[in-house]
C-alpha cells in the first residue's frame, strides 16, 4: 500500500486517490472540506482536510458495522449522533484521580494562573503582507508618529483618529483591557513582553504596523490548586481522550485500510474541537 503526504506533491494533489476501505474520497470533496481547516499554505489545508475526512469515514464505517448507522442516505446530524454513540461505546478514557491532578498542576502551574492583563492603545498603519512598498511606507510613518509622540504624548488620540485603520480609532485607539489570545498571534506575542509606556518602534502584524502604548499592566497571579482542580481535571481528561482516540483510529486504519494518506499523531484532533 503506497502512502503519500499531500504537501509533498505538486499543487498538493494526492495520487493515488485517498481511499478508506472500498470508499474513495475525491479531490472535490477534499477541496470543499478545506474551508474548515485554515492553514499557512493550501497544501497544508488540503492535507488537514483529507485527514479529517478519512477519520470521519473510518468512524462512519465502524458505526455501520455495529448497526449504529443505516446504510441508507442519512443526514450529517444523524452521522454525528452515530459517531458520538460509537465513541461513547468503544472509546475507553480513564478518569484522572486527584493525585494525577495534583502532579499535573505542580508541573504546569503557569497554565492555571490568572493571565497578564494589558490596557492597550494602538494606531494601525495598514499594509498587506505582500505589499513591500506599502509596508515600508507604513513603517516610516510609524517612526514619524513615534518621534512626535515622544515629544507630545497627548497627540495619540489625534493620530489614531487620522491615521489608524482599526475601528478603535473612534475610541482614540483604545483597545481596552486585553489578555493573551485576543489579538493576532504575532502581535499578541510581542504585547505580552512589553513594559508600560509608548513602545519605541512600530510592531508588525499581518495587517500592517502598530504604534502601541501600554497604559497599564497587571501581572498574572498564581491560583491555588483547590480553585482550579476542575480545569486541571478537564485538561487531563482531554489529553487522555486524545491518546485513546489516536490509538482507536490507528486500530481502525489497520483493520479497514486507508490508502493515499497517513494519519498523524493528532489523528482525530478535529473531533476534539
Short mmCIF file of C-alpha atoms in Angstrom, two decimals:
data_model
loop_
_atom_site.label_atom_id
_atom_site.label_comp_id
_atom_site.label_asym_id
_atom_site.label_seq_id
_atom_site.Cartn_x
_atom_site.Cartn_y
_atom_site.Cartn_z
CA UNK A 1 0.00 0.00 0.00
CA UNK A 2 1.51 3.32 -1.04
CA UNK A 3 1.21 6.21 1.41
CA UNK A 4 1.89 9.78 0.45
CA UNK A 5 1.92 13.17 2.08
CA UNK A 6 -0.24 15.61 0.13
CA UNK A 7 2.09 18.50 0.92
CA UNK A 8 4.94 16.76 -0.92
CA UNK A 9 3.12 16.64 -4.25
CA UNK A 10 2.93 19.45 -6.84
CA UNK A 11 -0.12 21.59 -6.17
CA UNK A 12 -0.96 19.49 -3.12
CA UNK A 13 -2.84 16.94 -5.27
CA UNK A 14 -2.99 13.42 -3.90
CA UNK A 15 -2.04 10.43 -6.03
CA UNK A 16 -3.05 7.68 -5.68
CA UNK A 17 -6.58 8.75 -4.66
CA UNK A 18 -7.45 8.76 -0.98
CA UNK A 19 -9.49 5.68 -0.07
CA UNK A 20 -10.92 4.24 3.14
CA UNK A 21 -11.67 0.56 2.66
CA UNK A 22 -13.59 0.49 -0.62
CA UNK A 23 -14.77 4.10 -0.30
CA UNK A 24 -12.88 6.77 -2.27
CA UNK A 25 -12.59 10.38 -1.10
CA UNK A 26 -12.26 12.51 -4.22
CA UNK A 27 -10.41 15.80 -4.68
CA UNK A 28 -13.65 17.80 -4.92
CA UNK A 29 -14.78 16.59 -1.51
CA UNK A 30 -11.38 17.41 -0.02
CA UNK A 31 -11.44 20.87 -1.63
CA UNK A 32 -14.87 21.56 -0.13
CA UNK A 33 -13.65 20.47 3.33
CA UNK A 34 -10.60 22.79 3.16
CA UNK A 35 -12.65 25.82 4.24
CA UNK A 36 -12.88 24.31 7.72
CA UNK A 37 -9.11 23.82 8.04
CA UNK A 38 -7.30 27.16 7.69
CA UNK A 39 -3.54 26.80 7.37
CA UNK A 40 -0.48 28.74 6.23
CA UNK A 41 -0.46 27.03 2.83
CA UNK A 42 -3.08 25.48 0.55
CA UNK A 43 -1.19 22.19 0.68
CA UNK A 44 -1.32 22.12 4.48
CA UNK A 45 -5.05 22.92 4.46
CA UNK A 46 -5.65 20.17 1.89
CA UNK A 47 -3.74 17.67 3.99
CA UNK A 48 -5.70 18.55 7.15
CA UNK A 49 -8.99 18.36 5.25
CA UNK A 50 -8.15 14.96 3.77
CA UNK A 51 -7.17 13.57 7.17
CA UNK A 52 -10.37 14.87 8.75
CA UNK A 53 -12.44 13.18 6.04
CA UNK A 54 -10.53 9.92 6.45
CA UNK A 55 -11.13 9.98 10.21
CA UNK A 56 -14.86 10.60 9.72
CA UNK A 57 -15.12 7.83 7.14
CA UNK A 58 -13.32 5.34 9.42
CA UNK A 59 -15.77 6.13 12.21
CA UNK A 60 -18.75 6.07 9.87
CA UNK A 61 -17.84 2.62 8.59
CA UNK A 62 -17.30 1.28 12.11
CA UNK A 63 -20.64 2.72 13.24
CA UNK A 64 -22.28 0.99 10.29
CA UNK A 65 -20.72 -2.37 11.22
CA UNK A 66 -22.11 -2.06 14.75
CA UNK A 67 -25.57 -1.18 13.48
CA UNK A 68 -25.42 2.37 14.82
CA UNK A 69 -25.80 3.89 11.36
CA UNK A 70 -28.04 2.92 8.47
CA UNK A 71 -26.50 2.16 5.08
CA UNK A 72 -29.16 4.41 3.53
CA UNK A 73 -28.61 8.12 2.96
CA UNK A 74 -28.56 9.89 6.30
CA UNK A 75 -28.16 13.50 7.34
CA UNK A 76 -24.96 14.93 8.76
CA UNK A 77 -26.68 15.31 12.12
CA UNK A 78 -27.58 11.59 12.11
CA UNK A 79 -23.97 10.72 11.27
CA UNK A 80 -22.73 12.95 14.09
CA UNK A 81 -25.09 11.25 16.54
CA UNK A 82 -23.99 7.79 15.40
CA UNK A 83 -20.30 8.69 15.71
CA UNK A 84 -20.87 10.13 19.18
CA UNK A 85 -22.66 6.91 20.20
CA UNK A 86 -19.81 4.86 18.73
CA UNK A 87 -17.14 6.72 20.70
CA UNK A 88 -19.22 6.51 23.86
CA UNK A 89 -19.46 2.75 23.38
CA UNK A 90 -15.90 1.89 22.33
CA UNK A 91 -13.55 4.62 23.49
CA UNK A 92 -12.05 3.88 26.89
CA UNK A 93 -10.85 7.05 28.64
CA UNK A 94 -9.53 6.71 32.20
CA UNK A 95 -10.80 9.27 34.70
CA UNK A 96 -7.91 11.21 36.30
CA UNK A 97 -7.57 10.84 40.05
CA UNK A 98 -6.79 13.65 42.47
CA UNK A 99 -3.14 12.56 42.73
CA UNK A 100 -2.84 12.76 38.93
CA UNK A 101 -4.41 16.23 39.01
CA UNK A 102 -2.03 17.41 41.72
CA UNK A 103 1.04 16.21 39.79
CA UNK A 104 -0.16 17.86 36.60
CA UNK A 105 -0.89 21.10 38.44
CA UNK A 106 2.55 21.12 40.09
CA UNK A 107 4.20 20.67 36.69
CA UNK A 108 2.09 23.21 34.78
CA UNK A 109 1.27 25.92 37.31
CA UNK A 110 1.59 28.63 34.66
CA UNK A 111 -1.44 27.21 32.83
CA UNK A 112 -3.62 27.76 35.84
CA UNK A 113 -2.68 31.31 36.75
CA UNK A 114 -4.63 34.47 36.12
CA UNK A 115 -3.36 35.90 32.80
CA UNK A 116 -1.43 39.13 32.41
CA UNK A 117 -3.84 41.97 31.59
CA UNK A 118 -2.80 44.91 29.44
CA UNK A 119 -4.59 48.21 28.87
CA UNK A 120 -3.61 48.99 25.27
CA UNK A 121 -3.94 51.82 22.79
CA UNK A 122 -2.72 51.43 19.23
CA UNK A 123 -2.62 53.05 15.81
CA UNK A 124 -2.87 50.57 12.95
CA UNK A 125 -0.98 51.66 9.84
CA UNK A 126 -2.47 49.22 7.36
CA UNK A 127 -0.38 47.39 4.74
CA UNK A 128 -0.88 43.97 3.15
CA UNK A 129 1.74 41.28 3.86
CA UNK A 130 2.75 41.07 0.18
CA UNK A 131 2.94 44.87 -0.34
CA UNK A 132 6.60 45.54 0.42
CA UNK A 133 6.49 49.19 -0.58
CA UNK A 134 3.30 49.77 1.39
CA UNK A 135 4.81 48.15 4.47
CA UNK A 136 7.96 50.26 4.16
CA UNK A 137 5.88 53.43 3.88
CA UNK A 138 3.71 52.42 6.85
CA UNK A 139 6.78 51.70 8.99
CA UNK A 140 8.33 55.06 8.17
CA UNK A 141 5.06 56.80 9.05
CA UNK A 142 5.00 54.89 12.33
CA UNK A 143 8.51 56.09 13.19
CA UNK A 144 7.49 59.69 12.45
CA UNK A 145 4.42 59.38 14.67
CA UNK A 146 6.50 57.91 17.48
CA UNK A 147 9.01 60.74 17.20
CA UNK A 148 6.21 63.26 17.66
CA UNK A 149 4.50 61.26 20.41
CA UNK A 150 7.73 61.11 22.41
CA UNK A 151 7.63 64.90 22.46
CA UNK A 152 3.86 65.39 22.87
CA UNK A 153 2.19 62.17 24.15
CA UNK A 154 -1.20 63.90 24.26
CA UNK A 155 -1.42 63.70 20.45
CA UNK A 156 -2.02 59.91 20.48
CA UNK A 157 -5.80 60.29 20.17
CA UNK A 158 -5.41 62.79 17.33
CA UNK A 159 -3.04 60.49 15.42
CA UNK A 160 -5.28 57.47 15.98
CA UNK A 161 -8.29 59.31 14.55
CA UNK A 162 -6.36 60.50 11.49
CA UNK A 163 -4.14 57.52 10.68
CA UNK A 164 -5.46 54.29 12.22
CA UNK A 165 -7.19 51.71 10.01
CA UNK A 166 -8.69 49.98 13.08
CA UNK A 167 -12.27 50.70 14.26
CA UNK A 168 -10.72 51.56 17.62
CA UNK A 169 -9.75 54.92 16.12
CA UNK A 170 -13.26 56.05 17.11
CA UNK A 171 -12.15 55.41 20.71
CA UNK A 172 -8.86 57.27 20.24
CA UNK A 173 -7.11 53.96 19.59
CA UNK A 174 -8.17 52.40 22.91
CA UNK A 175 -8.44 48.59 22.79
CA UNK A 176 -9.36 48.32 26.46
CA UNK A 177 -8.04 45.51 28.65
CA UNK A 178 -6.51 42.60 26.72
CA UNK A 179 -5.35 39.15 27.75
CA UNK A 180 -3.32 36.72 25.69
CA UNK A 181 -5.21 35.36 22.69
CA UNK A 182 -7.36 38.41 21.99
CA UNK A 183 -5.23 39.77 19.15
CA UNK A 184 -3.49 38.17 16.17
CA UNK A 185 -0.71 35.81 17.34
CA UNK A 186 2.26 37.81 16.04
CA UNK A 187 1.10 40.98 17.83
CA UNK A 188 -0.07 39.08 20.89
CA UNK A 189 3.37 37.55 21.47
CA UNK A 190 5.02 40.97 21.36
CA UNK A 191 2.49 42.66 23.65
CA UNK A 192 2.94 40.11 26.44
CA UNK A 193 6.55 41.21 26.99
CA UNK A 194 6.17 44.99 26.76
CA UNK A 195 6.54 47.28 29.78
CA UNK A 196 4.18 50.17 30.42
CA UNK A 197 4.53 53.19 28.17
CA UNK A 198 4.87 54.01 24.48
CA UNK A 199 6.78 51.29 22.66
CA UNK A 200 9.88 52.60 20.92
CA UNK A 201 9.18 51.16 17.47
CA UNK A 202 6.19 50.01 15.39
CA UNK A 203 5.14 46.39 15.85
CA UNK A 204 4.39 44.20 12.83
CA UNK A 205 1.31 42.08 12.18
CA UNK A 206 -0.36 40.63 9.09
CA UNK A 207 -2.44 43.81 8.94
CA UNK A 208 0.45 46.26 8.88
CA UNK A 209 2.34 48.15 11.60
CA UNK A 210 1.07 49.11 15.04
CA UNK A 211 2.11 52.11 17.11
CA UNK A 212 1.44 50.79 20.61
CA UNK A 213 1.10 52.28 24.07
CA UNK A 214 0.74 50.05 27.15
CA UNK A 215 -1.15 52.32 29.53
CA UNK A 216 -1.33 49.81 32.39
CA UNK A 217 -0.06 46.30 33.04
CA UNK A 218 -1.48 43.86 35.61
CA UNK A 219 0.73 40.85 36.17
CA UNK A 220 -0.82 37.39 36.40
CA UNK A 221 -1.38 35.75 39.79
CA UNK A 222 -0.83 32.11 40.67
CA UNK A 223 -4.04 30.36 41.77
CA UNK A 224 -4.24 27.62 44.42
CA UNK A 225 -4.96 24.03 43.43
CA UNK A 226 -8.41 23.89 45.03
CA UNK A 227 -9.60 26.81 42.88
CA UNK A 228 -8.56 25.23 39.58
CA UNK A 229 -8.99 21.49 40.16
CA UNK A 230 -11.91 21.32 37.70
CA UNK A 231 -9.78 22.94 35.00
CA UNK A 232 -6.88 20.59 35.78
CA UNK A 233 -9.16 17.55 35.59
CA UNK A 234 -10.61 18.80 32.28
CA UNK A 235 -7.10 19.21 30.82
CA UNK A 236 -6.08 15.71 31.87
CA UNK A 237 -9.31 14.20 30.59
CA UNK A 238 -8.81 15.96 27.24
CA UNK A 239 -5.24 14.62 26.98
CA UNK A 240 -6.40 11.09 27.79
CA UNK A 241 -9.21 11.35 25.24
CA UNK A 242 -6.78 12.44 22.53
CA UNK A 243 -4.48 9.49 23.27
CA UNK A 244 -7.34 7.00 23.35
CA UNK A 245 -8.84 8.39 20.15
CA UNK A 246 -5.49 8.22 18.36
CA UNK A 247 -4.97 4.55 19.29
CA UNK A 248 -8.56 3.74 18.35
CA UNK A 249 -8.26 5.37 14.93
CA UNK A 250 -4.93 3.69 14.19
CA UNK A 251 -6.56 0.35 15.00
CA UNK A 252 -9.43 1.15 12.63
CA UNK A 253 -6.94 2.24 9.96
CA UNK A 254 -5.19 -1.13 10.26
CA UNK A 255 -8.47 -3.08 10.21
CA UNK A 256 -10.33 -1.22 7.45
CA UNK A 257 -7.39 0.01 5.36
CA UNK A 258 -6.50 3.54 4.26
CA UNK A 259 -4.77 4.44 1.01
CA UNK A 260 -3.30 7.73 -0.18
CA UNK A 261 -2.63 9.37 3.17
CA UNK A 262 -1.04 8.70 6.57
CA UNK A 263 -2.82 9.59 9.79
CA UNK A 264 -0.59 11.75 12.01
CA UNK A 265 -0.02 11.72 15.78
CA UNK A 266 -3.02 14.02 16.25
CA UNK A 267 -5.39 11.77 14.33
CA UNK A 268 -8.89 12.82 15.27
CA UNK A 269 -7.81 16.24 16.53
CA UNK A 270 -10.64 17.85 14.56
CA UNK A 271 -13.15 15.81 16.58
CA UNK A 272 -11.85 17.44 19.77
CA UNK A 273 -12.56 20.98 18.61
#
